[in-house]
mmCIF file of N, CA, C and O in Angstrom:
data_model
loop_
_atom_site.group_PDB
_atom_site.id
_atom_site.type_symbol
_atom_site.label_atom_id
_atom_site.label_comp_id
_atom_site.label_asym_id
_atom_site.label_seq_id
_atom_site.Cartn_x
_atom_site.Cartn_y
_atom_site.Cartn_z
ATOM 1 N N UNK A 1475 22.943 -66.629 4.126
ATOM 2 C CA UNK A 1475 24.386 -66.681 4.260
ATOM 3 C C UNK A 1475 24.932 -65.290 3.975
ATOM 4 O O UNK A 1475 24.776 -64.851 2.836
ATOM 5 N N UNK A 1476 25.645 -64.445 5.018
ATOM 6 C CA UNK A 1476 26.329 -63.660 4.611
ATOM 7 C C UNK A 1476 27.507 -63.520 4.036
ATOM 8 O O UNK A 1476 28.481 -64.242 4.248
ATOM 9 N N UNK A 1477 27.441 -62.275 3.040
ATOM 10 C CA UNK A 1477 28.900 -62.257 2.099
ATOM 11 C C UNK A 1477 29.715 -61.318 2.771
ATOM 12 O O UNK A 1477 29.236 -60.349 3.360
ATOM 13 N N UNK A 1478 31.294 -61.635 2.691
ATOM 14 C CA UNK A 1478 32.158 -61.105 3.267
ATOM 15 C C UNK A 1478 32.887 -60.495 1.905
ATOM 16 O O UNK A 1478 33.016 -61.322 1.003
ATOM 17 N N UNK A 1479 33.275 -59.440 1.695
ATOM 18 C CA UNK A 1479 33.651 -58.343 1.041
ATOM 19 C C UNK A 1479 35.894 -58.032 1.253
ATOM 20 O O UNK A 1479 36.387 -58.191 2.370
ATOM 21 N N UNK A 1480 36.501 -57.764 0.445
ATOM 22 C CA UNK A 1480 37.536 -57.704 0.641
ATOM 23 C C UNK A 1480 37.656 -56.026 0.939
ATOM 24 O O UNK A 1480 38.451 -55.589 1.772
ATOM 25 N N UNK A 1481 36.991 -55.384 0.351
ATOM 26 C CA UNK A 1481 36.587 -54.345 1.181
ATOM 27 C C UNK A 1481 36.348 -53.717 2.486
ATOM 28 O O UNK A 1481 35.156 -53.602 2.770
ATOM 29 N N UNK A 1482 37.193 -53.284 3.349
ATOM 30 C CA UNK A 1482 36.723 -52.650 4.541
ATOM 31 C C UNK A 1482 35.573 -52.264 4.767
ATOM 32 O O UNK A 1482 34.993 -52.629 5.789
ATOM 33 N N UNK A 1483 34.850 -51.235 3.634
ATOM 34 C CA UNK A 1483 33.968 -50.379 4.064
ATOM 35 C C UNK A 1483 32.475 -51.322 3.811
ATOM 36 O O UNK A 1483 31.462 -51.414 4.504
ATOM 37 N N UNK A 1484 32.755 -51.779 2.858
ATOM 38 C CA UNK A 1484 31.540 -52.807 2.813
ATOM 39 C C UNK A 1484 31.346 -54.002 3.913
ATOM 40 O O UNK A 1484 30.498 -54.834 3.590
ATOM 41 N N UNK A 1485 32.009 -54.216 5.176
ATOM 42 C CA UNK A 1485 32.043 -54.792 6.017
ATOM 43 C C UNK A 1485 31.369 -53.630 7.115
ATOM 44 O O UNK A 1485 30.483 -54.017 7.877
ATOM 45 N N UNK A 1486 31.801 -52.287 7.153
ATOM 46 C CA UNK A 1486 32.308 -51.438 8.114
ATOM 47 C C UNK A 1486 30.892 -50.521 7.862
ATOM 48 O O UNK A 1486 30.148 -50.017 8.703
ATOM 49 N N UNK A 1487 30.820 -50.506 6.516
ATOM 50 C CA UNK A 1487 29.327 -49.511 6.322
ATOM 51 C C UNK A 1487 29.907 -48.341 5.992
ATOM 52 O O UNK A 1487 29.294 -47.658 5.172
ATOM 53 N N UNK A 1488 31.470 -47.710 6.637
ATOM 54 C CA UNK A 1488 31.982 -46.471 6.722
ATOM 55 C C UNK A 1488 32.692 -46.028 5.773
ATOM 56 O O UNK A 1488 33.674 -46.770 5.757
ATOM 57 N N UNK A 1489 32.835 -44.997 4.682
ATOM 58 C CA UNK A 1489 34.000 -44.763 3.999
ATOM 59 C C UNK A 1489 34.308 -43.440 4.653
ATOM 60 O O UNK A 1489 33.476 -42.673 5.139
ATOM 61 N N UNK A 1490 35.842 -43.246 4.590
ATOM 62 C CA UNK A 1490 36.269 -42.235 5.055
ATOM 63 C C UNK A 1490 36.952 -41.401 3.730
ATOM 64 O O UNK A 1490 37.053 -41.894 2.607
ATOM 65 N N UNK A 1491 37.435 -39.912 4.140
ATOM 66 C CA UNK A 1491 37.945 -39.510 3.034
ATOM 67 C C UNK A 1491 38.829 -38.255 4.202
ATOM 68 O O UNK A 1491 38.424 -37.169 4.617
ATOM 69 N N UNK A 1492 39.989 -38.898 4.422
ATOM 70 C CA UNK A 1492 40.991 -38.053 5.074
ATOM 71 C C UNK A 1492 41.515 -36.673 4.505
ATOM 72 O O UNK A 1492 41.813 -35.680 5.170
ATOM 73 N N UNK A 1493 41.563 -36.821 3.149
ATOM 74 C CA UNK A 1493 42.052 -35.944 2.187
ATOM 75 C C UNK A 1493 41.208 -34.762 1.761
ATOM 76 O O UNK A 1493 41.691 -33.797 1.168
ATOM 77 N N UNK A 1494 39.660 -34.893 2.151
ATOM 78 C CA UNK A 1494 38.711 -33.943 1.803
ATOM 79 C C UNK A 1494 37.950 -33.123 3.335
ATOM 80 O O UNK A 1494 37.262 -33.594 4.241
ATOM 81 N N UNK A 1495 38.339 -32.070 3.133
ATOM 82 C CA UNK A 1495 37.414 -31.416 4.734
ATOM 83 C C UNK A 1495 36.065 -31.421 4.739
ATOM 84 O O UNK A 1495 35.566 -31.299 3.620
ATOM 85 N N UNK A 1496 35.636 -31.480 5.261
ATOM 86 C CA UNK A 1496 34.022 -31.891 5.595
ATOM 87 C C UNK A 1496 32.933 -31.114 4.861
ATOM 88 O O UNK A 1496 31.985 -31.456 4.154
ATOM 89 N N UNK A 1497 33.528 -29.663 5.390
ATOM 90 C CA UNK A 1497 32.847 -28.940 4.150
ATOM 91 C C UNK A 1497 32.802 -28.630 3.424
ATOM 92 O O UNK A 1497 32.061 -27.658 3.277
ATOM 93 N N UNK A 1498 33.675 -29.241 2.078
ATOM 94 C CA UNK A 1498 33.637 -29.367 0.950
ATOM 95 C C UNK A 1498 33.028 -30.897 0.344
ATOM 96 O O UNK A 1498 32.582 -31.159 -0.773
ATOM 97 N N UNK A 1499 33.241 -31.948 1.798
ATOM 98 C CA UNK A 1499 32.205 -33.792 1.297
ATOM 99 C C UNK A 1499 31.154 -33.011 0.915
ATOM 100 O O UNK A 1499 30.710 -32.965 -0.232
ATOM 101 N N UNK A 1500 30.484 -32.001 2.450
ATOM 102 C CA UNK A 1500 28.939 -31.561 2.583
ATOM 103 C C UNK A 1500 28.263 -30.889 1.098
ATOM 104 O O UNK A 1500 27.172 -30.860 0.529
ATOM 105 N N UNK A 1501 29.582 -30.412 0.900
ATOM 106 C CA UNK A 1501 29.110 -30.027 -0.525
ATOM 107 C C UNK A 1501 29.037 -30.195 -2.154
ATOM 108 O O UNK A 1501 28.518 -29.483 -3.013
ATOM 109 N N UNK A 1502 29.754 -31.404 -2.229
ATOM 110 C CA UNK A 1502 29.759 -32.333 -2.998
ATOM 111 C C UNK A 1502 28.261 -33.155 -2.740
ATOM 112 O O UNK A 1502 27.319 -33.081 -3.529
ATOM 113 N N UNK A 1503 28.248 -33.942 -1.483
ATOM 114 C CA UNK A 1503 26.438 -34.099 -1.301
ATOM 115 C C UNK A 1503 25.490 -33.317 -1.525
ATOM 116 O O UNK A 1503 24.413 -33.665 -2.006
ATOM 117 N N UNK A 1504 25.840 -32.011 -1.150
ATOM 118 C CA UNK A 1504 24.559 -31.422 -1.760
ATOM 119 C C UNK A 1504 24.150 -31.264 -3.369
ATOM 120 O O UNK A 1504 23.028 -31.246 -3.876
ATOM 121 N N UNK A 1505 25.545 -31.148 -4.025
ATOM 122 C CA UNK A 1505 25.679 -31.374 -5.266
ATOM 123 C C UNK A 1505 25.044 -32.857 -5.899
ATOM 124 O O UNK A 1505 24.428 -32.985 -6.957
ATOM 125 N N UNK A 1506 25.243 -33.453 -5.343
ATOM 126 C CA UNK A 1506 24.786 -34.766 -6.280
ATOM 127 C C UNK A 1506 23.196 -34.586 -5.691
ATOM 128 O O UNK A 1506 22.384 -34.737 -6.604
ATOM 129 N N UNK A 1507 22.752 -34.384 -4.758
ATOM 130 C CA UNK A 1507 21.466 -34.601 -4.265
ATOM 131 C C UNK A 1507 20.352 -33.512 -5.429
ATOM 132 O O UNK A 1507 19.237 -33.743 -5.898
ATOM 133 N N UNK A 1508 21.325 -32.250 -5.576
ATOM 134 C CA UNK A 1508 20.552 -31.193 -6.547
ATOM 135 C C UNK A 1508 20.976 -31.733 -8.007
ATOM 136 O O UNK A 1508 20.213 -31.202 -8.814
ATOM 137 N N UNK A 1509 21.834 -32.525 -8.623
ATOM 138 C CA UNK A 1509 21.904 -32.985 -9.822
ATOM 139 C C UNK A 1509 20.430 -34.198 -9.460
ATOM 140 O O UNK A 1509 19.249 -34.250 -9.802
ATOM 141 N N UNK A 1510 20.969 -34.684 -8.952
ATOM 142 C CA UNK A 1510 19.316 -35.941 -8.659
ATOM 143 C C UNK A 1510 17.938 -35.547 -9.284
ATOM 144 O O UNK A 1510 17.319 -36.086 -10.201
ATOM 145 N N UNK A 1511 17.606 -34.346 -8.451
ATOM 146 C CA UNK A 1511 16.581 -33.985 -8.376
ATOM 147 C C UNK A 1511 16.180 -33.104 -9.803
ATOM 148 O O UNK A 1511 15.049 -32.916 -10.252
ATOM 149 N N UNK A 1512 17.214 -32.730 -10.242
ATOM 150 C CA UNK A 1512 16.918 -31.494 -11.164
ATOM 151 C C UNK A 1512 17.711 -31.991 -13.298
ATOM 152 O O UNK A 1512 17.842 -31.336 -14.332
ATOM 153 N N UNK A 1513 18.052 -33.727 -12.801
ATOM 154 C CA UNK A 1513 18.539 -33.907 -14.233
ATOM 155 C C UNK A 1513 17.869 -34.197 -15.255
ATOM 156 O O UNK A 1513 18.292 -34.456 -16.381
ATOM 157 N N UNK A 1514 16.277 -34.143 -14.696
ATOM 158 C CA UNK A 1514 15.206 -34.331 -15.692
ATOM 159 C C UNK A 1514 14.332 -33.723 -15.605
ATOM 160 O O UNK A 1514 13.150 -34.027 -15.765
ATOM 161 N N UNK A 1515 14.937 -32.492 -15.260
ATOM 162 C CA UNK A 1515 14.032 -31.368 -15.079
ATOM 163 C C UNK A 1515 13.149 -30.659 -16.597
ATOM 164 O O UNK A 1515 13.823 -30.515 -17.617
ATOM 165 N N UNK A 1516 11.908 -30.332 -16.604
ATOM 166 C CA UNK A 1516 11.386 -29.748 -17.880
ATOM 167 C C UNK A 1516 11.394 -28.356 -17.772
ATOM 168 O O UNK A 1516 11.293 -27.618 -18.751
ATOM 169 N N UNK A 1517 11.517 -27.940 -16.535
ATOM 170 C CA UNK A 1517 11.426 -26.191 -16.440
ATOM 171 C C UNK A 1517 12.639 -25.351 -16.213
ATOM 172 O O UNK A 1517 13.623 -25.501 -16.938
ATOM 173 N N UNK A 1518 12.628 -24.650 -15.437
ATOM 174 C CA UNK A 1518 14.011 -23.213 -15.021
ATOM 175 C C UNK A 1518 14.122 -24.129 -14.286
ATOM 176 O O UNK A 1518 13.136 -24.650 -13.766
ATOM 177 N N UNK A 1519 16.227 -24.831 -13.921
ATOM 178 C CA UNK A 1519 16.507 -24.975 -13.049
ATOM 179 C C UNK A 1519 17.212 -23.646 -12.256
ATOM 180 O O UNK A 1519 17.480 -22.534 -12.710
ATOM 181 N N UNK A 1520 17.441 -24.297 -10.649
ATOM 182 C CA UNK A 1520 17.642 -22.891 -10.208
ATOM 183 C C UNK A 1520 19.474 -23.092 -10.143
ATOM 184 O O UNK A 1520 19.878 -24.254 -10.188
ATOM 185 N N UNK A 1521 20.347 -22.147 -10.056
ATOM 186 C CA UNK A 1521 21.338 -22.241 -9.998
ATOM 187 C C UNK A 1521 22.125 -23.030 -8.760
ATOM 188 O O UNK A 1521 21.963 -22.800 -7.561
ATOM 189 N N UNK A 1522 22.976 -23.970 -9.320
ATOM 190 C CA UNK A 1522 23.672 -24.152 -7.869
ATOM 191 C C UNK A 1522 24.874 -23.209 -7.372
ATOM 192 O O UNK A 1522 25.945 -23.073 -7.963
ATOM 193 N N UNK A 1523 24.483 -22.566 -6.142
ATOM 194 C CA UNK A 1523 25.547 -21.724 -5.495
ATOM 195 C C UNK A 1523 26.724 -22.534 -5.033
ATOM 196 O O UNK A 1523 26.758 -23.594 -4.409
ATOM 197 N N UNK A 1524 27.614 -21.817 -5.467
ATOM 198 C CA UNK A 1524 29.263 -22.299 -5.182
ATOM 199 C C UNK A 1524 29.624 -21.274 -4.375
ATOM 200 O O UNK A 1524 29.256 -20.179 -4.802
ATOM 201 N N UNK A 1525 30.329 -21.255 -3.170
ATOM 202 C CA UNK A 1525 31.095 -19.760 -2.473
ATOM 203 C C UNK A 1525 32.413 -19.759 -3.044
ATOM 204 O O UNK A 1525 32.903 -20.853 -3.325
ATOM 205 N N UNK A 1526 32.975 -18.858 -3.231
ATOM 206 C CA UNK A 1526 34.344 -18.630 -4.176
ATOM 207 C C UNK A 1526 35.387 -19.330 -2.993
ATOM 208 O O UNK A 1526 36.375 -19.985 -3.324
ATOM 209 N N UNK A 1527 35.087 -19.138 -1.887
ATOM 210 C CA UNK A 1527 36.225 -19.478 -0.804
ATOM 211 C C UNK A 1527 36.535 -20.939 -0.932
ATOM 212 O O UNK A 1527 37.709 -21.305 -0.994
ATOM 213 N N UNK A 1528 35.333 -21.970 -0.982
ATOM 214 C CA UNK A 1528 36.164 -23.480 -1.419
ATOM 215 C C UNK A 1528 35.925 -24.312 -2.910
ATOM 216 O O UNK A 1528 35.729 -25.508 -3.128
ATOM 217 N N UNK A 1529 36.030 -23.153 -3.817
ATOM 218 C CA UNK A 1529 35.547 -23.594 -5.179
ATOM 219 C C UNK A 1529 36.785 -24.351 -5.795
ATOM 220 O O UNK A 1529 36.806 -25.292 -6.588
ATOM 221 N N UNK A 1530 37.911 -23.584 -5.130
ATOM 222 C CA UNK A 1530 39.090 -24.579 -5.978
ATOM 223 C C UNK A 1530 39.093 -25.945 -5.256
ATOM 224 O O UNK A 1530 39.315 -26.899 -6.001
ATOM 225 N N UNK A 1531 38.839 -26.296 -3.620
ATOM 226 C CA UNK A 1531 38.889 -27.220 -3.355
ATOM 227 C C UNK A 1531 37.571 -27.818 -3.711
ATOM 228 O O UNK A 1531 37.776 -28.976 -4.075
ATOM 229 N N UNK A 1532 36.494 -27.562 -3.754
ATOM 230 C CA UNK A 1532 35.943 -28.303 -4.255
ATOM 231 C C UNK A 1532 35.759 -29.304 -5.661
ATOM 232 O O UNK A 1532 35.186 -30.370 -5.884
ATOM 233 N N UNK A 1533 36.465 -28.468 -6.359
ATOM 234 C CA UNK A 1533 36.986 -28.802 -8.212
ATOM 235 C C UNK A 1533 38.007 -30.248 -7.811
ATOM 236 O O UNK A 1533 38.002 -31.314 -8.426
ATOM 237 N N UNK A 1534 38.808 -29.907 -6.653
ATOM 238 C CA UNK A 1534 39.480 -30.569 -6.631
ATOM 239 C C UNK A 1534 38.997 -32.334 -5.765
ATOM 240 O O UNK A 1534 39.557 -33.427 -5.849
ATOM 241 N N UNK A 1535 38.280 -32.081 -5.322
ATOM 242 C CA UNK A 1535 37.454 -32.934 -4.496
ATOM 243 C C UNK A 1535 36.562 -33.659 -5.688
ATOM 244 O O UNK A 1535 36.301 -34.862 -5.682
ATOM 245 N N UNK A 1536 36.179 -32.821 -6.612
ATOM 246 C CA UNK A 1536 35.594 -33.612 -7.462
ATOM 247 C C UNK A 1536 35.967 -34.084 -8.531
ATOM 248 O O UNK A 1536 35.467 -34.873 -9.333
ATOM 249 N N UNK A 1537 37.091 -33.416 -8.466
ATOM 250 C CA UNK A 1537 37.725 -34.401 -9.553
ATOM 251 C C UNK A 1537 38.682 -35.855 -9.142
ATOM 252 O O UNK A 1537 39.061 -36.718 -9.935
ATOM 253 N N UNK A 1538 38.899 -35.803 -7.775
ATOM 254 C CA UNK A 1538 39.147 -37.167 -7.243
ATOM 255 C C UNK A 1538 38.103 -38.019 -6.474
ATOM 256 O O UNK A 1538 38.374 -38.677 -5.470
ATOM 257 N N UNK A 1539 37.133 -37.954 -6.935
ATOM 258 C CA UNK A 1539 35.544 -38.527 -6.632
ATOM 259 C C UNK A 1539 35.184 -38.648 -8.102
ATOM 260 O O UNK A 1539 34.005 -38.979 -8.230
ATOM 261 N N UNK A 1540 35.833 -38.481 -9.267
ATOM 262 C CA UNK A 1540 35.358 -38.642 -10.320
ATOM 263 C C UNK A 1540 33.986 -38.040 -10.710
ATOM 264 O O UNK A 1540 33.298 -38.642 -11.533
ATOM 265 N N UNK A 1541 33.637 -37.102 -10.263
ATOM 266 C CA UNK A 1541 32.315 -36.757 -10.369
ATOM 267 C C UNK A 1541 31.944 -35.340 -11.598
ATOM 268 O O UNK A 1541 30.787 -34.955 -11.765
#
């Protein structure tokens, strides 16, 4: 029996985020993908590069992603 969700996206599969440009999502994903990999790390992690050009939007992207 399938469950139906009051949720759009859990019907839809899709979340959208109108408010964030793409390449700052892309980089928020890459961010969580390198926290993933590296939060139980025992050795040198390597730095994550930020470009100064979307660092404020990105701060800002992540701070309404709660992240």
């Amino acid at each position: 029996v399938a469950e139906t969700s009051l949720f759009q996206e859990s019907n839809t599969g899709i979340i959208t985020f109108p408010q964030i440009k793409g390449v700052i999502l892309q980089k928020v994903c890459e961010y969580m993908c390198y926290k993933a990999k590296y939060s139980n790390a025992l050795g040198e992690v390597p730095e994550f590069n930020i470009d100064t050009d979307i660092a404020i939007e990105l701060m800002m992207a992540a701070d309404f992603l709660d992240i």
